[in-house]
XYZ file of C-alpha atoms in Angstrom:
590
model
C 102.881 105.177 82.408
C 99.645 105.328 80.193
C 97.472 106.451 83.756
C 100.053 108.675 85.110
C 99.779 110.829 81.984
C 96.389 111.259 82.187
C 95.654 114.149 85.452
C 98.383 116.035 83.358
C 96.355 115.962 80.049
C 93.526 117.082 81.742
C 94.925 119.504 83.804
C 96.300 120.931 79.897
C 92.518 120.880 78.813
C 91.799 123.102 82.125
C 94.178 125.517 81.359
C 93.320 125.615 77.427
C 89.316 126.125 79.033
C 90.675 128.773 80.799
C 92.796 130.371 78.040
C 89.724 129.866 75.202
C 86.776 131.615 77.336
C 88.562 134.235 78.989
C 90.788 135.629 76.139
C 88.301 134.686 73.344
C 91.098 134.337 70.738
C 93.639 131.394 69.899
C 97.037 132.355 71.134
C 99.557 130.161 70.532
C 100.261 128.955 73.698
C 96.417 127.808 73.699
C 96.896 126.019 70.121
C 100.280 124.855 71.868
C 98.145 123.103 74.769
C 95.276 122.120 72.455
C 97.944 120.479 70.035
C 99.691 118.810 73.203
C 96.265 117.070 74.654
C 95.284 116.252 70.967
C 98.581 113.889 70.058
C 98.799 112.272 73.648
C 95.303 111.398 74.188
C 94.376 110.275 70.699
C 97.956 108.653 70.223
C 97.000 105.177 71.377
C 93.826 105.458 69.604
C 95.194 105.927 66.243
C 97.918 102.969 67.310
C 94.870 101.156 67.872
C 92.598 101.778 65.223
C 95.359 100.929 62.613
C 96.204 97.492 64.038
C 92.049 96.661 64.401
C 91.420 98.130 60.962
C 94.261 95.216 60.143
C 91.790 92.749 62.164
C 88.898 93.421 60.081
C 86.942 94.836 63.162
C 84.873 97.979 63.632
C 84.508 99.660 66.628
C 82.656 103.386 67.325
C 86.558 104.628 68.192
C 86.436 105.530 64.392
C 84.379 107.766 64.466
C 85.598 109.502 67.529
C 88.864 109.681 65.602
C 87.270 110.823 61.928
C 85.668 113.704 64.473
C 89.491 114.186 66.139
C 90.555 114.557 62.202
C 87.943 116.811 61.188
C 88.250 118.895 64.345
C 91.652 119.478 64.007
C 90.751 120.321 60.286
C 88.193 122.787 60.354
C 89.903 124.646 63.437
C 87.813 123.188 66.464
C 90.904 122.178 68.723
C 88.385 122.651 71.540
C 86.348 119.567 70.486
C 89.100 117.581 69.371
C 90.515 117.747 72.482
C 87.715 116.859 74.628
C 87.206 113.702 72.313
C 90.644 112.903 72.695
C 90.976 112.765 76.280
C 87.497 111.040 76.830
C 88.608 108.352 75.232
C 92.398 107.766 76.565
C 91.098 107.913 80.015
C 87.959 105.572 80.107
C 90.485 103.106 77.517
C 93.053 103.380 80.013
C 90.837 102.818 83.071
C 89.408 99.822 81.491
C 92.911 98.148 80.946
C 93.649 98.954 84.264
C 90.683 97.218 85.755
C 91.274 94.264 83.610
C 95.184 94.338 84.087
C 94.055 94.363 88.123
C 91.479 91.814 87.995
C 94.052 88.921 86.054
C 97.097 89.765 88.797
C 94.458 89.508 91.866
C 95.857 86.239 92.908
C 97.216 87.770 96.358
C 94.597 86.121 99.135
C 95.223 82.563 97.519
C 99.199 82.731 97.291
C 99.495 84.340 100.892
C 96.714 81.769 102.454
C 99.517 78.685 102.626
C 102.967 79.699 104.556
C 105.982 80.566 102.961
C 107.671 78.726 105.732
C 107.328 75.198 107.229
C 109.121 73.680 109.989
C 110.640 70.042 109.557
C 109.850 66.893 111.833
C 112.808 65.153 112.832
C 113.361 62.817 115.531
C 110.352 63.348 116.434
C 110.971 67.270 117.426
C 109.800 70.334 115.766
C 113.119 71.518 113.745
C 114.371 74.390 111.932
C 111.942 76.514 109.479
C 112.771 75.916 105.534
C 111.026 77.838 102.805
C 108.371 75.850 101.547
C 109.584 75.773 97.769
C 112.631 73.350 99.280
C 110.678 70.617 100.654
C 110.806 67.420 98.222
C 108.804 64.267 98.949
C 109.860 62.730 101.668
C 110.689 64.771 104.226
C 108.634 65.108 107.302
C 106.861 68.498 108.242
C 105.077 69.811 111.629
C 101.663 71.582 111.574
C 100.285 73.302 114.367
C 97.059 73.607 115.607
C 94.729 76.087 113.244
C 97.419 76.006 110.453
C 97.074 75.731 107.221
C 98.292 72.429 106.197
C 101.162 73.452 103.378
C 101.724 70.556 101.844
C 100.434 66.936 100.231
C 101.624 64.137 102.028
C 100.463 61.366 104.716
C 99.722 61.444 108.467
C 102.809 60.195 110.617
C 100.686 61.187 113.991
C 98.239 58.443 115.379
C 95.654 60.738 114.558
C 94.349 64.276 113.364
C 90.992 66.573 112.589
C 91.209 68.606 109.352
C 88.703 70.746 107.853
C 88.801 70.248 104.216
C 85.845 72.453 103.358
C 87.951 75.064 101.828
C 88.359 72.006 98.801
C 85.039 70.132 99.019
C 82.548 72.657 100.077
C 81.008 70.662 102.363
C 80.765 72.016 106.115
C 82.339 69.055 107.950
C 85.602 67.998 109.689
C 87.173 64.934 108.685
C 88.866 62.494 111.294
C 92.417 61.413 110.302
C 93.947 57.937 111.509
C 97.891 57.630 111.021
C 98.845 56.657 107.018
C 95.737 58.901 106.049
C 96.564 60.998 103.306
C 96.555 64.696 104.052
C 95.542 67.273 101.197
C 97.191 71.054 100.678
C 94.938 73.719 101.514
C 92.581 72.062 104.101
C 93.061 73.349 107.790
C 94.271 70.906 110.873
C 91.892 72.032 113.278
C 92.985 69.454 116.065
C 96.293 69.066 117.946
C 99.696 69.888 116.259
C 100.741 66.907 114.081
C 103.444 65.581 112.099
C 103.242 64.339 107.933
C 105.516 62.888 105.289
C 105.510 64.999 102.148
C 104.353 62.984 99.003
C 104.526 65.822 96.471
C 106.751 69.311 96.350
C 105.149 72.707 96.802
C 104.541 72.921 92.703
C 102.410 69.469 92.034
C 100.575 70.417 95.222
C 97.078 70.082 95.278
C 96.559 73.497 96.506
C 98.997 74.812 93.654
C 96.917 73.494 91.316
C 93.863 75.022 92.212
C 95.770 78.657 91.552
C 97.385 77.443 88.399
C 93.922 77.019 87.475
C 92.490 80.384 88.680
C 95.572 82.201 86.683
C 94.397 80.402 83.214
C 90.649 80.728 84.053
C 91.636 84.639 84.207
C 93.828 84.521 81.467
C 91.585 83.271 79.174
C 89.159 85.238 80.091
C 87.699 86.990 76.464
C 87.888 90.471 76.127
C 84.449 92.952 76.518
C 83.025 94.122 73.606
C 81.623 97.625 74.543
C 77.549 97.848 73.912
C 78.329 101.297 72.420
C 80.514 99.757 69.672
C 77.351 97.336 68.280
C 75.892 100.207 67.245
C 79.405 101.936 65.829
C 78.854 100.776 62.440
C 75.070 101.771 61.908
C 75.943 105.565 63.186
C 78.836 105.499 61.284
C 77.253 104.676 58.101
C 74.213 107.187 58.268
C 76.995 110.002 59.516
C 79.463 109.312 56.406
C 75.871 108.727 54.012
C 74.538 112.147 55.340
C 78.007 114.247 55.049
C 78.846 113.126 51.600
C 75.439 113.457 50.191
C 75.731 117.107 51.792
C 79.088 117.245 50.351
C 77.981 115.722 46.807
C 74.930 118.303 46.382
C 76.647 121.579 47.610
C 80.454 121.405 47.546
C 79.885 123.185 51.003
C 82.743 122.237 53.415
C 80.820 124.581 56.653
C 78.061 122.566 55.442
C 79.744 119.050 56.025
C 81.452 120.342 59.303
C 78.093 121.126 61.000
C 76.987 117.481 60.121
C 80.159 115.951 61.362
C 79.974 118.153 64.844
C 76.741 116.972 65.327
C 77.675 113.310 64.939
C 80.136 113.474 67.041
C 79.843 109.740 69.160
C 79.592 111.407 72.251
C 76.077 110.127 73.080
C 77.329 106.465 72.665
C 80.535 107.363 74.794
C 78.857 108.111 77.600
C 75.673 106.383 77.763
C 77.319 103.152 78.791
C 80.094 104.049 81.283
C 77.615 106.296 83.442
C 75.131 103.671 83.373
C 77.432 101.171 84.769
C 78.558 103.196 87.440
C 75.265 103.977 88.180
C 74.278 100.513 88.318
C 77.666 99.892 90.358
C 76.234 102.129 92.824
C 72.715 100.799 92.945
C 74.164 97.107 93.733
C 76.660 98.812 96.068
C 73.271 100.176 98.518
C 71.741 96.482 98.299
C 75.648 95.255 100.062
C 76.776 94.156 96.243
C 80.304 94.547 95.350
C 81.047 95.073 91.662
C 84.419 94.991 90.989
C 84.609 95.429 87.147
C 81.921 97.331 85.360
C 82.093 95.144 82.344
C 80.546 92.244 84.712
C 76.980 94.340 85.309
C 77.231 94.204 80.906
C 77.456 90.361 80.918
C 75.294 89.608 84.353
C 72.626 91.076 82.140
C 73.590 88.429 79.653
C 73.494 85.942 81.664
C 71.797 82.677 80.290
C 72.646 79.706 82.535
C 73.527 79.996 86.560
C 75.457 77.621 87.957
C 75.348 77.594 92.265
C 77.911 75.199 94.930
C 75.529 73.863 96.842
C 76.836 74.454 100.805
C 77.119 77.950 102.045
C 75.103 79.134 98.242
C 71.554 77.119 98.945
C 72.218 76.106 102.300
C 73.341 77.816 105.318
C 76.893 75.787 105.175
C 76.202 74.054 108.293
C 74.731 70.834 109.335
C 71.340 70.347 111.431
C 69.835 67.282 112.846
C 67.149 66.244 110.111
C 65.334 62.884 111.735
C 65.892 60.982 114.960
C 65.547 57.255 114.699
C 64.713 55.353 117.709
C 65.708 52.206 118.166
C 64.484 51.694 122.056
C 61.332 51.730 121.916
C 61.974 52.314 125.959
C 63.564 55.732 125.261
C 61.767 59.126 123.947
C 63.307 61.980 121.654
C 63.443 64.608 124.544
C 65.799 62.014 126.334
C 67.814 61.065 123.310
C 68.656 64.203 122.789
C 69.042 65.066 126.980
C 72.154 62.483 127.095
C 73.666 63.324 123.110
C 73.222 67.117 124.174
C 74.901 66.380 127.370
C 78.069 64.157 125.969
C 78.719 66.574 123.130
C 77.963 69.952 124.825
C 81.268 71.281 125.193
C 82.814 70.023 121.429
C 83.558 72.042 118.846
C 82.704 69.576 115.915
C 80.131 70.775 113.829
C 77.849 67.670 113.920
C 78.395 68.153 117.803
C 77.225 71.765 117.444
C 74.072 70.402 116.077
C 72.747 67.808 118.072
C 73.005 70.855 120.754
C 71.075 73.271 118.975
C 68.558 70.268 118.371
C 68.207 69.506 121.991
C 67.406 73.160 122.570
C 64.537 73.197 119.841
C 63.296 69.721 121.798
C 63.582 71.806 125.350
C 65.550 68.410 126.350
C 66.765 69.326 129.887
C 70.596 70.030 130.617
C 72.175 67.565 132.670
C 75.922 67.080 133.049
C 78.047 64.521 131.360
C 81.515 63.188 133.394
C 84.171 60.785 132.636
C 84.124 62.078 128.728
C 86.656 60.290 126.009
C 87.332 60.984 122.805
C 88.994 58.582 120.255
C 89.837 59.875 116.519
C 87.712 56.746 114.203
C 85.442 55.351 117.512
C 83.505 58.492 118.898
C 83.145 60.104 121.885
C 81.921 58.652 125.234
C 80.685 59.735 128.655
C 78.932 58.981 131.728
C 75.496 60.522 131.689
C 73.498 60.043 134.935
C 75.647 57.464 136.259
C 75.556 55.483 132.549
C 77.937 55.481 129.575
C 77.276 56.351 126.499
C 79.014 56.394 123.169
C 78.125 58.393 120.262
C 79.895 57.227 116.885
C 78.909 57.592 113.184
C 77.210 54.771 111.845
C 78.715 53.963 108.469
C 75.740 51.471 107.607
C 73.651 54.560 106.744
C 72.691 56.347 104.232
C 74.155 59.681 104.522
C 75.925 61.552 107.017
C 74.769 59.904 110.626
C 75.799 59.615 114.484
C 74.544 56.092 116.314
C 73.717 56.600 120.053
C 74.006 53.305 122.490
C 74.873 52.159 125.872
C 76.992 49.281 126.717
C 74.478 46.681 125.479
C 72.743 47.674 122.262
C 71.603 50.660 120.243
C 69.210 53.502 121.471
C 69.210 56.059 118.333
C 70.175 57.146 115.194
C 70.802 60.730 114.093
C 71.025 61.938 110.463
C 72.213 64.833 109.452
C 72.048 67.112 106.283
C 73.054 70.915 105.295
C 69.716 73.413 106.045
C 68.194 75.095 103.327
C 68.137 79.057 103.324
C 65.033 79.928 103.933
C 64.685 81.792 100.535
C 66.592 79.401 98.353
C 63.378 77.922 96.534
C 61.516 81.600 95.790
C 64.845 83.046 94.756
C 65.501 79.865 92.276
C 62.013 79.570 91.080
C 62.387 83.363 89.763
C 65.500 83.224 88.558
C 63.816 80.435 86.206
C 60.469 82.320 85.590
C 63.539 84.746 84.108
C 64.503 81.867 81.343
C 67.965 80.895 83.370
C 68.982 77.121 83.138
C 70.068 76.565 86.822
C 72.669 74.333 87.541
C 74.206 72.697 91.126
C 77.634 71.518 91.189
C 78.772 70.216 94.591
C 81.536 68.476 96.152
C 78.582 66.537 98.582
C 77.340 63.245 97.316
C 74.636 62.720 95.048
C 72.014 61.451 97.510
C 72.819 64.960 99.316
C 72.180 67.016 96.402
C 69.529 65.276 95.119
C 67.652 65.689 98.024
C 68.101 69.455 98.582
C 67.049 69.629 94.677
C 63.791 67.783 95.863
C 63.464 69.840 98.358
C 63.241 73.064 96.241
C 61.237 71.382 94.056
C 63.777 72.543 91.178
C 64.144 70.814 87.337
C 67.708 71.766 87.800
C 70.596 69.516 86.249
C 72.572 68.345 89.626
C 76.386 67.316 89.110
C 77.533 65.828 92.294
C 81.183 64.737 93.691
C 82.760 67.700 92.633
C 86.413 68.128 92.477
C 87.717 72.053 91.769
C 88.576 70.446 88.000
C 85.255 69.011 87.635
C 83.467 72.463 88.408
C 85.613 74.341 85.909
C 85.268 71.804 83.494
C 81.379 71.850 83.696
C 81.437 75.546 83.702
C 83.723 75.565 80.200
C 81.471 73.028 78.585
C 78.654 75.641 79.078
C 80.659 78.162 77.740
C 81.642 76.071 74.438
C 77.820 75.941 73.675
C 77.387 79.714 73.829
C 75.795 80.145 76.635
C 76.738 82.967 78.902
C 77.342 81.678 82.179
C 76.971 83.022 85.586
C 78.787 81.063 88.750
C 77.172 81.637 91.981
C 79.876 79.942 95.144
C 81.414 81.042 98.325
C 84.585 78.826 98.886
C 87.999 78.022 98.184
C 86.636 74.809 96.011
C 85.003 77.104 93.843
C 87.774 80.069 93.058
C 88.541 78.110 89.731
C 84.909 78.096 88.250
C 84.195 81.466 89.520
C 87.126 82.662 87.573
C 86.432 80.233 84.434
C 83.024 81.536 84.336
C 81.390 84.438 82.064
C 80.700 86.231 85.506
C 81.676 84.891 88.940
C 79.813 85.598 92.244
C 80.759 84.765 95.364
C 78.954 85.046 98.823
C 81.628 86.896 101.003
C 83.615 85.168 104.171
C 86.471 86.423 106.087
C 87.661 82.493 106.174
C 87.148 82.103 101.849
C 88.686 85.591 100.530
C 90.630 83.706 97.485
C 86.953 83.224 96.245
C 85.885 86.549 96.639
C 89.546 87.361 94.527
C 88.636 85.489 92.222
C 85.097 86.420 91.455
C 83.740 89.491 89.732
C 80.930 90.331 92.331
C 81.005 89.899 95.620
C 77.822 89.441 97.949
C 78.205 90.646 101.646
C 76.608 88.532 103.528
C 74.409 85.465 102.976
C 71.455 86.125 101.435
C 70.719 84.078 98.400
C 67.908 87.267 97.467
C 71.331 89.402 96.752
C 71.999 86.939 93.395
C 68.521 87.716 92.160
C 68.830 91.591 93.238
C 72.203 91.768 90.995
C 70.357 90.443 87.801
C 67.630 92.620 88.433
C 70.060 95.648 88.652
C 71.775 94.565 85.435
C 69.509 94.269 83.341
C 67.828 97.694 84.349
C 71.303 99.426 84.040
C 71.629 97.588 80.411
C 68.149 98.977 79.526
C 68.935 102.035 80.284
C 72.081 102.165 78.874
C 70.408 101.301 75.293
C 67.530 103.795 75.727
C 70.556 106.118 76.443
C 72.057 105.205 73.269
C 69.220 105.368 71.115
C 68.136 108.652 72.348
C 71.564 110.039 71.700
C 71.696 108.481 68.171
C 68.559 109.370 67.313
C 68.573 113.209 68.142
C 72.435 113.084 66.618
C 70.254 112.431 63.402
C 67.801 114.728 63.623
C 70.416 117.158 64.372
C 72.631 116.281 61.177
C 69.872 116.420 59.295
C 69.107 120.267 60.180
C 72.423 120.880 59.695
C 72.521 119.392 56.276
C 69.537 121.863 55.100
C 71.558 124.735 56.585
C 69.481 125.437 59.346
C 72.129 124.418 62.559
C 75.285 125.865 61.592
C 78.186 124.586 63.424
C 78.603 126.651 66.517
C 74.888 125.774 66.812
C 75.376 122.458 66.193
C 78.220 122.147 68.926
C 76.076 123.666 71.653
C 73.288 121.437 70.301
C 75.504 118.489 70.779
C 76.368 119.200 74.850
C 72.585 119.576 75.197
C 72.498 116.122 73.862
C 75.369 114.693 76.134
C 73.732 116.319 78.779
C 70.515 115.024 78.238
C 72.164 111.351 77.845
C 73.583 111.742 81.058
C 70.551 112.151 83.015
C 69.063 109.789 81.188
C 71.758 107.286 82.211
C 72.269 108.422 85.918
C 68.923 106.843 86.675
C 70.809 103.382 86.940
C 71.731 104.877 90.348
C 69.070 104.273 91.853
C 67.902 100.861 93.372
């Protein structure tokens, strides 16, 4: 109701423009129009001032509503107005965006079905609404679905990609009894499950119950401008009653107060925010609340998932262990390449791409079976092979062997982005504590930190809980903390956090929901471009500020001597504004 009234106030002020300059006198229908956009824009203002004046807190809204007062006092409706409906719109934008931001739990609700089909003698059934399905009951998931519910595996086997909950960028193979989680994808044929838990203890559910309090406990911006508040609004009231005290001269007092009138701190912040809004908008940076640029440029401690942040969010062959002394790499990776050329699993995926970087020739593979918990198998030149993880390892790795013995081992990990260690090593030249938390083991993590050659504090074995919990503890110590992620797993923290960021992907929208700047694309260069950009648009913001207080004083103290009076010092003001403007439109540029 608040932001429907507001194109009508201002199209009041238009008219009362109009009427003012081209009439030159105050008819009543102008002091009608002037009195109409006075009482509805500065209406919640007063509302609010009273109950924060009850709070004990100060805020630079006082003095915009002292100037309303003495405006409407000494006969400058003009002014008055213009104050008034400065501040109901950019108050009731602001609510708006924050109102938005806390109800922007669409892409996470709409990701699971509605709708679920039952599993009963062994046939797909009829369709029931999700919220009616109590433990027990058996569902059906095809292939590519969204898996709705908790509950076990009743088919002999299944492939479900749970990175959406763990981060990490591998498919997980699924034997009959296995337990299934909410939220992770059945990428494999369409199979049956027995629901342990109902739609509302679902692990899924909780992982949006926990987004909605992050956001709703979210604390509320203080405005840079109203820092300052008290400071002007002491030297204004010291320099208009002195004036007052020595001369008794009321024109003398209004030229001071036009002077002072907060406009300077008004603007300087919003139009460097949008300026800075824009700037991170040309470098493929999505701000979605000004407010986040003011805290980014706070930011004290940045805490990064580790797959899909640092790394590319895809595993790579990193070493080939030979066990045949008989065999070479280049044929290794000619028979793997050949058996798993036509799969779809990532680990598959990358023992191709290996065998390309090797130039291993391309020769066919025949006969090829695949067994959910054993591996796959082929004849390869008239030989079978089997490829199968070895679980004696350390780490994520595939064993190669014939019929009689061993030929190789391959071990995997997540690849680096090529710009991970400059971008971190500057973010911590900048004096940010830098933080990993990661649903990967800690061997993993450990060794990408090694890698990077980073002092950063690694907390491994992440659940969604244990990221927001980490995050809050940070918080609880004062520090203002940034949250750098790009999947499902890490919606909670992003919205727990000071600041979330999130590296965009069509397959992980909740996250970017849930975040307060979104990076499209995924270059890790973009999180040290949008601290860069902050902080400049803060800086300018305060030079902004301080130029507009200081040449308020200098202009309030002419006017106390007699020298501005206050027509003067109302023109003198808008060259002031103006001058703050320009000032603060330089945060456009990147």
């Amino acid at each position: 109701m608040r932001l429907l009234c507001i194109p009508s106030i201002v199209l009041f002020g238009i008219v009362a423009y109009a009427v003012l300059f081209f009439t030159y006198q105050l008819t009543i229908i102008a002091i009608l129009i002037i009195f109409a956009v006075i009482f509805i824009g500065s209406f919640h203002l007063l509302r609010d001032t009273i109950v924060s004046l009850a709070h004990r807190h100060f805020g630079l809204d006082y003095i915009a509503l002292l100037a309303i007062i003495v405006g409407v006092a000494s006969g400058e409706y003009l002014v008055a107005a213009v104050i008034a409906l400065m501040l109901s719109s950019g108050d009731a934008l602001e609510k708006y965006a924050v109102a938005r931001a806390k109800n922007s739990l669409t892409a996470l609700t709409n990701r699971i079905p509605s709708d679920v089909f039952l599993w009963r003698n062994n046939t797909k059934d009829k369709k029931v609404s999700i919220a009616s399905v109590v433990a027990g009951e058996e569902n059906f998931v095809h292939k590519g679905e969204v898996i709705p519910l908790d509950g076990i595996l009743l088919t002999s086997s299944a492939i479900t990609d749970e990175s959406s909950l763990t981060g990490e960028p591998y498919v997980m193979e699924k034997m009959q009894g296995d337990p299934l989680r909410s939220g992770t994808v059945n990428v494999g044929q369409s199979i049956a499950m027995r629901v342990t838990k109902p739609e509302s203890d679902s692990t899924y559910r909780k992982i949006i119950d926990m987004v909605q309090r992050a956001q709703n406990e979210q604390s509320p911006l203080v405005r840079v401008a109203d820092r300052y508040s008290i400071f002007f609004t002491l030297v204004t009231l010291a320099i208009a009653g002195t004036v007052f005290f020595f001369t008794y001269d009321w024109n003398l007092v209004l030229a001071v107060l036009v002077i002072a009138t907060p406009c300077p701190l008004i603007l300087a912040t919003p139009i460097a925010l949008i300026g800075g809004m824009n700037a991170c908008a040309k470098k493929n940076i999505i701000v979605k609340q000004l407010s986040s640029i003011e805290v980014l440029s706070r930011a004290q401690a940045m805490v990064f998932d580790k797959t899909g942040t640092i790394t590319l969010g895809k595993p790579r062959v990193a070493t080939l262990t030979l066990h045949d002394q008989k065999s070479t790499e280049q044929h290794i990776y000619m028979i793997a390449a050949a058996i798993e050329r036509h799969s779809l699993h990532p680990l598959a995926k990358a023992i191709v791409e290996a065998a390309k970087e090797h130039h291993a020739p391309q020769v066919p593979a025949t006969d090829v079976e695949e067994r959910i918990g054993v591996g796959v198998s082929a004849v390869v030149n008239g030989k079978r092979y089997t490829l199968a993880k070895d679980r004696s390892a350390k780490g994520l790795a595939i064993q190669l062997r014939d019929d009689t013995h061993d030929l190789a081992t391959f071990f995997f990990e997540d690849e680096i982005k090529k710009d991970s260690k400059q971008i971190l090593q500057t973010l911590k030249a900048r004096g940010l504590r830098l933080f990993i938390f990661t649903g990967d083991k800690g061997e993993a993590a450990e060794r990408v930190v090694s890698t990077l050659d980073q002092t950063m504090t690694v907390k491994a074995n992440c659940t969604p809980e244990d990221k927001v919990t980490g995050v809050r503890a940070l918080k609880e110590q004062g520090i203002v903390t940034a949250m750098v992620g790009d999947g499902l797993n890490d919606a909670p923290a992003l919205a727990s956090a000071d600041v979330g960021m999130v590296f965009s992907n069509e397959e992980h929208t909740a996250a970017s929901e849930a975040a307060d700047v979104v990076f499209l694309g995924g270059d890790l260069s973009l999180v040290l471009s949008s601290l860069v950009i902050a902080k400049r648009t803060m800086q300018i913001a305060l030079q902004s500020i301080w130029f507009g207080i200081g040449m308020s004083i200098v202009g309030m103290l002419v006017a106390a001597f007699g020298f501005l009076p206050p027509l003067a010092g109302a023109l003198a003001q808008e060259l002031i504004d103006v001058l703050v403007i320009v000032n603060a439109l330089r945060a456009s540029r990147s």
